[in-house]
mmCIF file of N, CA and C in Angstrom:
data_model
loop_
_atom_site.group_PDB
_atom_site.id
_atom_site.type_symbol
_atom_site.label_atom_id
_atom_site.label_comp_id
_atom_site.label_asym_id
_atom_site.label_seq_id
_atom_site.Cartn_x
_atom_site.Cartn_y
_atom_site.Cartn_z
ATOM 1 N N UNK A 186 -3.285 142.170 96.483
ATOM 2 C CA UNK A 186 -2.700 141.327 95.465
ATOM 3 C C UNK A 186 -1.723 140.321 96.114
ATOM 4 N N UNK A 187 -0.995 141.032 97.152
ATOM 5 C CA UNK A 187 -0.164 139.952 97.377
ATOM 6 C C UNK A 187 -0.962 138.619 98.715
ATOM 7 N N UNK A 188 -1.633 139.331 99.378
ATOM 8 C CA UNK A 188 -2.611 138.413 100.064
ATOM 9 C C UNK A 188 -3.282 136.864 99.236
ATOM 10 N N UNK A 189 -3.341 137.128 97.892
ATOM 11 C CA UNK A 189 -4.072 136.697 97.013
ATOM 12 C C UNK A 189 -2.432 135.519 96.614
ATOM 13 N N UNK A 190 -2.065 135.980 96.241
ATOM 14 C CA UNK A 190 -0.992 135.061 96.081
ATOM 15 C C UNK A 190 -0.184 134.111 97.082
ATOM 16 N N UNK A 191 -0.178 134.560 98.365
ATOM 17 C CA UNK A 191 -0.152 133.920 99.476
ATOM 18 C C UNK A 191 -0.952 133.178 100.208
ATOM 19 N N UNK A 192 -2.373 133.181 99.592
ATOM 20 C CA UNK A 192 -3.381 132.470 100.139
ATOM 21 C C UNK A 192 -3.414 130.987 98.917
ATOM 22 N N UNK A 193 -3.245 131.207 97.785
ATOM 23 C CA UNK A 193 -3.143 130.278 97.008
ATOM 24 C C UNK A 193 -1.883 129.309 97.128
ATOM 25 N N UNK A 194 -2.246 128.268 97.594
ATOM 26 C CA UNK A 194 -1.278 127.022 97.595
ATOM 27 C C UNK A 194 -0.241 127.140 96.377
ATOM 28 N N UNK A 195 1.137 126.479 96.971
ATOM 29 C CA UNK A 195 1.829 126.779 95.589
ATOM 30 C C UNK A 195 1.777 125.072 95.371
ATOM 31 N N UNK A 196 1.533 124.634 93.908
ATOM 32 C CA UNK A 196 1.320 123.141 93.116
ATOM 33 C C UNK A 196 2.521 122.974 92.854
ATOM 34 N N UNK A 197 3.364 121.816 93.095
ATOM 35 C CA UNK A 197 4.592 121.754 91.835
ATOM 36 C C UNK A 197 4.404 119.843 91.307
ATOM 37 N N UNK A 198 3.829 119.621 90.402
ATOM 38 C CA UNK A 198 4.097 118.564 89.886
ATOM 39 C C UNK A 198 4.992 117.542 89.905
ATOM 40 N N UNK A 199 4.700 116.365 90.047
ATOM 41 C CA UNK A 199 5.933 115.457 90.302
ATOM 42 C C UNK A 199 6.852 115.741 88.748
ATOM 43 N N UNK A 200 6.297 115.408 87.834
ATOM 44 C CA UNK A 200 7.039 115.825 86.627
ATOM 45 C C UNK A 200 7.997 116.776 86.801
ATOM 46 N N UNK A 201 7.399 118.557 87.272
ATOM 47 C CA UNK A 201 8.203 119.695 87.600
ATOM 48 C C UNK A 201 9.661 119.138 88.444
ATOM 49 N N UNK A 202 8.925 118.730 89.595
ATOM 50 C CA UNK A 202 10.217 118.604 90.488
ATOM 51 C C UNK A 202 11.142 117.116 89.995
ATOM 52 N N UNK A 203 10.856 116.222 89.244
ATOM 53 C CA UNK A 203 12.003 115.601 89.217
ATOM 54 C C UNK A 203 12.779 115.974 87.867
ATOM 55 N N UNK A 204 12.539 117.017 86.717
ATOM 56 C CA UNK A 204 13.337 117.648 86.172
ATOM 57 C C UNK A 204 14.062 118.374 86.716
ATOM 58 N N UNK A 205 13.580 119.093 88.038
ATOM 59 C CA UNK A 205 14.299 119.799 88.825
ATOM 60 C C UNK A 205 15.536 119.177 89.684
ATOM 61 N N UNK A 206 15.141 118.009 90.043
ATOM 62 C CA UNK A 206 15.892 116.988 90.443
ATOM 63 C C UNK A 206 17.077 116.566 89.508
ATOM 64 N N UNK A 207 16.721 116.607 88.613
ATOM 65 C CA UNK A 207 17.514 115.829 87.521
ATOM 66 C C UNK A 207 18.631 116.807 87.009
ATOM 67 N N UNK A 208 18.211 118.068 87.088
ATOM 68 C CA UNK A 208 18.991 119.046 86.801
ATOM 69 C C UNK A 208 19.547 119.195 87.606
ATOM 70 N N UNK A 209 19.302 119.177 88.857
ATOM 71 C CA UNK A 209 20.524 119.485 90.226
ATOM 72 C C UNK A 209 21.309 118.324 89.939
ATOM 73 N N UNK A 210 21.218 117.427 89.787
ATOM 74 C CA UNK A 210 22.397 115.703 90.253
ATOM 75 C C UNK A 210 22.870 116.519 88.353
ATOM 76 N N UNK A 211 22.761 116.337 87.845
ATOM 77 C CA UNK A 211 23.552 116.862 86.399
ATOM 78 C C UNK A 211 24.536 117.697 86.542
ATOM 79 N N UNK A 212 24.299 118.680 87.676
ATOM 80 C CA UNK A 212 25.105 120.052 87.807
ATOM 81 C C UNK A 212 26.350 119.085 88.482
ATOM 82 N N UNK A 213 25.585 118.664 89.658
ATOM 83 C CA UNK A 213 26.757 118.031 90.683
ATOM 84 C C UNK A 213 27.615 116.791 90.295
ATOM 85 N N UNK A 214 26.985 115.864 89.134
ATOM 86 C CA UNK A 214 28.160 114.480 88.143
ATOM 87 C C UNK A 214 29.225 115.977 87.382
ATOM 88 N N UNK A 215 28.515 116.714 86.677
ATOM 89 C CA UNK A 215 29.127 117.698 86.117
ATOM 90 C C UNK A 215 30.545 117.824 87.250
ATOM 91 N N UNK A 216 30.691 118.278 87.989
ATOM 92 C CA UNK A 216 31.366 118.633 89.072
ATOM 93 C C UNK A 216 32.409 117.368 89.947
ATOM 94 N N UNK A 217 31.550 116.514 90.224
ATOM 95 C CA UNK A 217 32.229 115.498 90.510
ATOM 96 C C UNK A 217 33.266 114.942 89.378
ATOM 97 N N UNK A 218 33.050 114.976 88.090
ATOM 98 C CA UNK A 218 33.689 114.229 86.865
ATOM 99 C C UNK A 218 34.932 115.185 86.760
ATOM 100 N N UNK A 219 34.599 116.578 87.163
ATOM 101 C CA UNK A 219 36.132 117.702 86.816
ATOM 102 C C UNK A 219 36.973 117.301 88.222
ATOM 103 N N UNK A 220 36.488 117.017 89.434
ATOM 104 C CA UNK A 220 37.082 116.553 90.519
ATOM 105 C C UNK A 220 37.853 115.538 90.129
ATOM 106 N N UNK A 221 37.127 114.319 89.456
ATOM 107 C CA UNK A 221 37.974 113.220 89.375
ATOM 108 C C UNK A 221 39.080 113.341 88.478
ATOM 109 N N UNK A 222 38.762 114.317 86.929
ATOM 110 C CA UNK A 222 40.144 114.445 86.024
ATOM 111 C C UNK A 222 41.345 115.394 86.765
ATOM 112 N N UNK A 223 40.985 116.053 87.803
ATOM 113 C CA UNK A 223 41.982 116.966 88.245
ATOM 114 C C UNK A 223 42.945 116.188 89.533
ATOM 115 N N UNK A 224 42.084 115.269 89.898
ATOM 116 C CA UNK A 224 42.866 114.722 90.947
ATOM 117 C C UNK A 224 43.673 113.697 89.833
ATOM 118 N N UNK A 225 43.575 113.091 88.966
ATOM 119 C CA UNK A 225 44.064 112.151 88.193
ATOM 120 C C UNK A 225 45.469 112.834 87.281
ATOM 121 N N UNK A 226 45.409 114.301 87.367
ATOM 122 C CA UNK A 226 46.514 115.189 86.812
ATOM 123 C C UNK A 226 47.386 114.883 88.055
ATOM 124 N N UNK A 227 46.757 115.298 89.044
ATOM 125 C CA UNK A 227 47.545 115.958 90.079
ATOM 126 C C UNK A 227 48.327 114.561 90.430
ATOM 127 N N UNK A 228 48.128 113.624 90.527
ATOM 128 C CA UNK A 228 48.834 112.308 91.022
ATOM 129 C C UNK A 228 49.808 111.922 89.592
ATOM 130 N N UNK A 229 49.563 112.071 88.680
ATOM 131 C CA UNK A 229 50.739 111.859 87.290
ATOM 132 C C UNK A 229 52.016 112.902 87.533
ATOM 133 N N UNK A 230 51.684 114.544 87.693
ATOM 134 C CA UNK A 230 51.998 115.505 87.834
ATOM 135 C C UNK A 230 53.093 115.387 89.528
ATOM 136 N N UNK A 231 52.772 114.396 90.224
ATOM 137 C CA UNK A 231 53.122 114.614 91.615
ATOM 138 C C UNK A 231 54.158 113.057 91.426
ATOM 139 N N UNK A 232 54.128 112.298 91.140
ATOM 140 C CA UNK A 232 54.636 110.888 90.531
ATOM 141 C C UNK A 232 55.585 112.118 89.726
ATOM 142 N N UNK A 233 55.554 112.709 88.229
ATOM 143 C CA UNK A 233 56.297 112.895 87.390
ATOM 144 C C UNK A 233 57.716 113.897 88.670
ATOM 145 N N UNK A 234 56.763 114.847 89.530
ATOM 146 C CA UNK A 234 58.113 115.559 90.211
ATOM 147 C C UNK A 234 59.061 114.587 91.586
ATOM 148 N N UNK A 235 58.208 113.309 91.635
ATOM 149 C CA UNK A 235 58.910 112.075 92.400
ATOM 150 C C UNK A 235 59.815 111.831 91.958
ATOM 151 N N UNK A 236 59.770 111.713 90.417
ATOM 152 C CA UNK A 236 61.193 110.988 89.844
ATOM 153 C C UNK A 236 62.227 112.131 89.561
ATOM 154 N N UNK A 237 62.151 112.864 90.107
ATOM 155 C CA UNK A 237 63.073 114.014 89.173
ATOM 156 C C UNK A 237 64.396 114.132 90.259
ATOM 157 N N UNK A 238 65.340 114.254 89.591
ATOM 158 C CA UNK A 238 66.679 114.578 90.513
ATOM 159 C C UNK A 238 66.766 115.329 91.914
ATOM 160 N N UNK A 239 66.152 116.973 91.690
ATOM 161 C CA UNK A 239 65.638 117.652 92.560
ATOM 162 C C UNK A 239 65.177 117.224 94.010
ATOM 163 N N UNK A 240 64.042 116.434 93.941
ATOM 164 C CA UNK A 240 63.422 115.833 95.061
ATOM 165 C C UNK A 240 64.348 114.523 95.544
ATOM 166 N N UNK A 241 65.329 113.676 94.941
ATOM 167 C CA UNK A 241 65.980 112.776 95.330
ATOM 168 C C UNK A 241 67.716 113.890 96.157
ATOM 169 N N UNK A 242 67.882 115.035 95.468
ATOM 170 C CA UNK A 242 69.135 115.253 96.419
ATOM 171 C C UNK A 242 68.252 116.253 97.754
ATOM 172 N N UNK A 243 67.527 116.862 97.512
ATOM 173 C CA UNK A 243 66.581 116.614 98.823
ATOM 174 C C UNK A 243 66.295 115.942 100.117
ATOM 175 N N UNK A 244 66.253 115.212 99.828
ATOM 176 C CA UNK A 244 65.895 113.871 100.317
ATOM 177 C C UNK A 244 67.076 113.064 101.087
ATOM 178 N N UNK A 245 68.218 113.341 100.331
ATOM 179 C CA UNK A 245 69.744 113.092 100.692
ATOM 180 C C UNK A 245 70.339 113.546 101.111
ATOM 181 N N UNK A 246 69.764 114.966 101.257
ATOM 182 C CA UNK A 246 70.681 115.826 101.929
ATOM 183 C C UNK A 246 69.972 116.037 103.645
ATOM 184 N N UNK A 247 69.227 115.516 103.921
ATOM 185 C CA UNK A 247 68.416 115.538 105.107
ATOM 186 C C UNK A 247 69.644 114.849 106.035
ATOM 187 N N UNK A 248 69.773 115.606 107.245
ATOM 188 C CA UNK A 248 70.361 114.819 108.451
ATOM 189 C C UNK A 248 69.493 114.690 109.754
ATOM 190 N N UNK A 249 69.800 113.620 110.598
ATOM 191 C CA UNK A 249 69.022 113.388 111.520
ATOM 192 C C UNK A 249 69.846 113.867 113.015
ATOM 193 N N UNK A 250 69.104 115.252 112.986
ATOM 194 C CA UNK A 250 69.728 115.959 113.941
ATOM 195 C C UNK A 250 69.618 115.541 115.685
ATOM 196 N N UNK A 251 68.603 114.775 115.823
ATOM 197 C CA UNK A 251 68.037 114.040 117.254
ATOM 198 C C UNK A 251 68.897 113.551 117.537
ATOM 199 N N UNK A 252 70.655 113.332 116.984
ATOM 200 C CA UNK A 252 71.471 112.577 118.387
ATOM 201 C C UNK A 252 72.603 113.559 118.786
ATOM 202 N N UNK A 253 72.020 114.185 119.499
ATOM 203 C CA UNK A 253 72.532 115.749 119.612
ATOM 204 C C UNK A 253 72.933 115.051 121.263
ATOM 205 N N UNK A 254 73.708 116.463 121.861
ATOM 206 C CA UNK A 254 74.172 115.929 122.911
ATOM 207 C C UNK A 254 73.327 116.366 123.990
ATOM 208 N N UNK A 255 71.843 117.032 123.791
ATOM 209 C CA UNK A 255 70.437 117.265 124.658
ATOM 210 C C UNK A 255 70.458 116.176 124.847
ATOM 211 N N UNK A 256 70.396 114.459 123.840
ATOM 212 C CA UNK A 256 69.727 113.602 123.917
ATOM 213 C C UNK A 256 70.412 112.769 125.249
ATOM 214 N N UNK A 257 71.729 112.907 125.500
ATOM 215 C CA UNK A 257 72.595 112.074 125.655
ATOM 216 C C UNK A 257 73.204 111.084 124.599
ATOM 217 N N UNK A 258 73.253 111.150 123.698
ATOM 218 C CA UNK A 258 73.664 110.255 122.859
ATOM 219 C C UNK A 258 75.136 111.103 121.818
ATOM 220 N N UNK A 259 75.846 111.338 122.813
ATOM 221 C CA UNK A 259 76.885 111.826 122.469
ATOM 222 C C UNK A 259 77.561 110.546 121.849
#
């Protein structure tokens, strides 16, 4: 039986395979389109914690420790 099934060519129709086709690129816009709304959060979301107080005394409170007296720049 299985000889028999292995000896018979397998057919797939152009019709078959470009539904098949069509269904794979569907899955993957599917996918690509949640990529694009999540990156479009993430940059509002990343902008909204830019402006916030938090990240500005951060930012201010940084010192630039490189003129140390290793450097010579006593």
């Amino acid at each position: 039986m299985l000889n028999k099934l292995l000896s018979k060519p397998l057919v797939v129709t152009t019709t078959q395979l470009t539904m098949i086709l069509i269904a794979v690129a569907s899955i993957f816009l599917i996918f690509i389109i949640i990529a694009i709304i999540k990156m479009y959060k993430l940059k509002a979301e990343n902008k909204k914690l830019m402006e916030t107080n938090a990240f500005k005394e951060v930012d201010e409170s940084y010192k630039d420790f490189t003129s140390g007296h290793l450097y010579g720049d006593n």
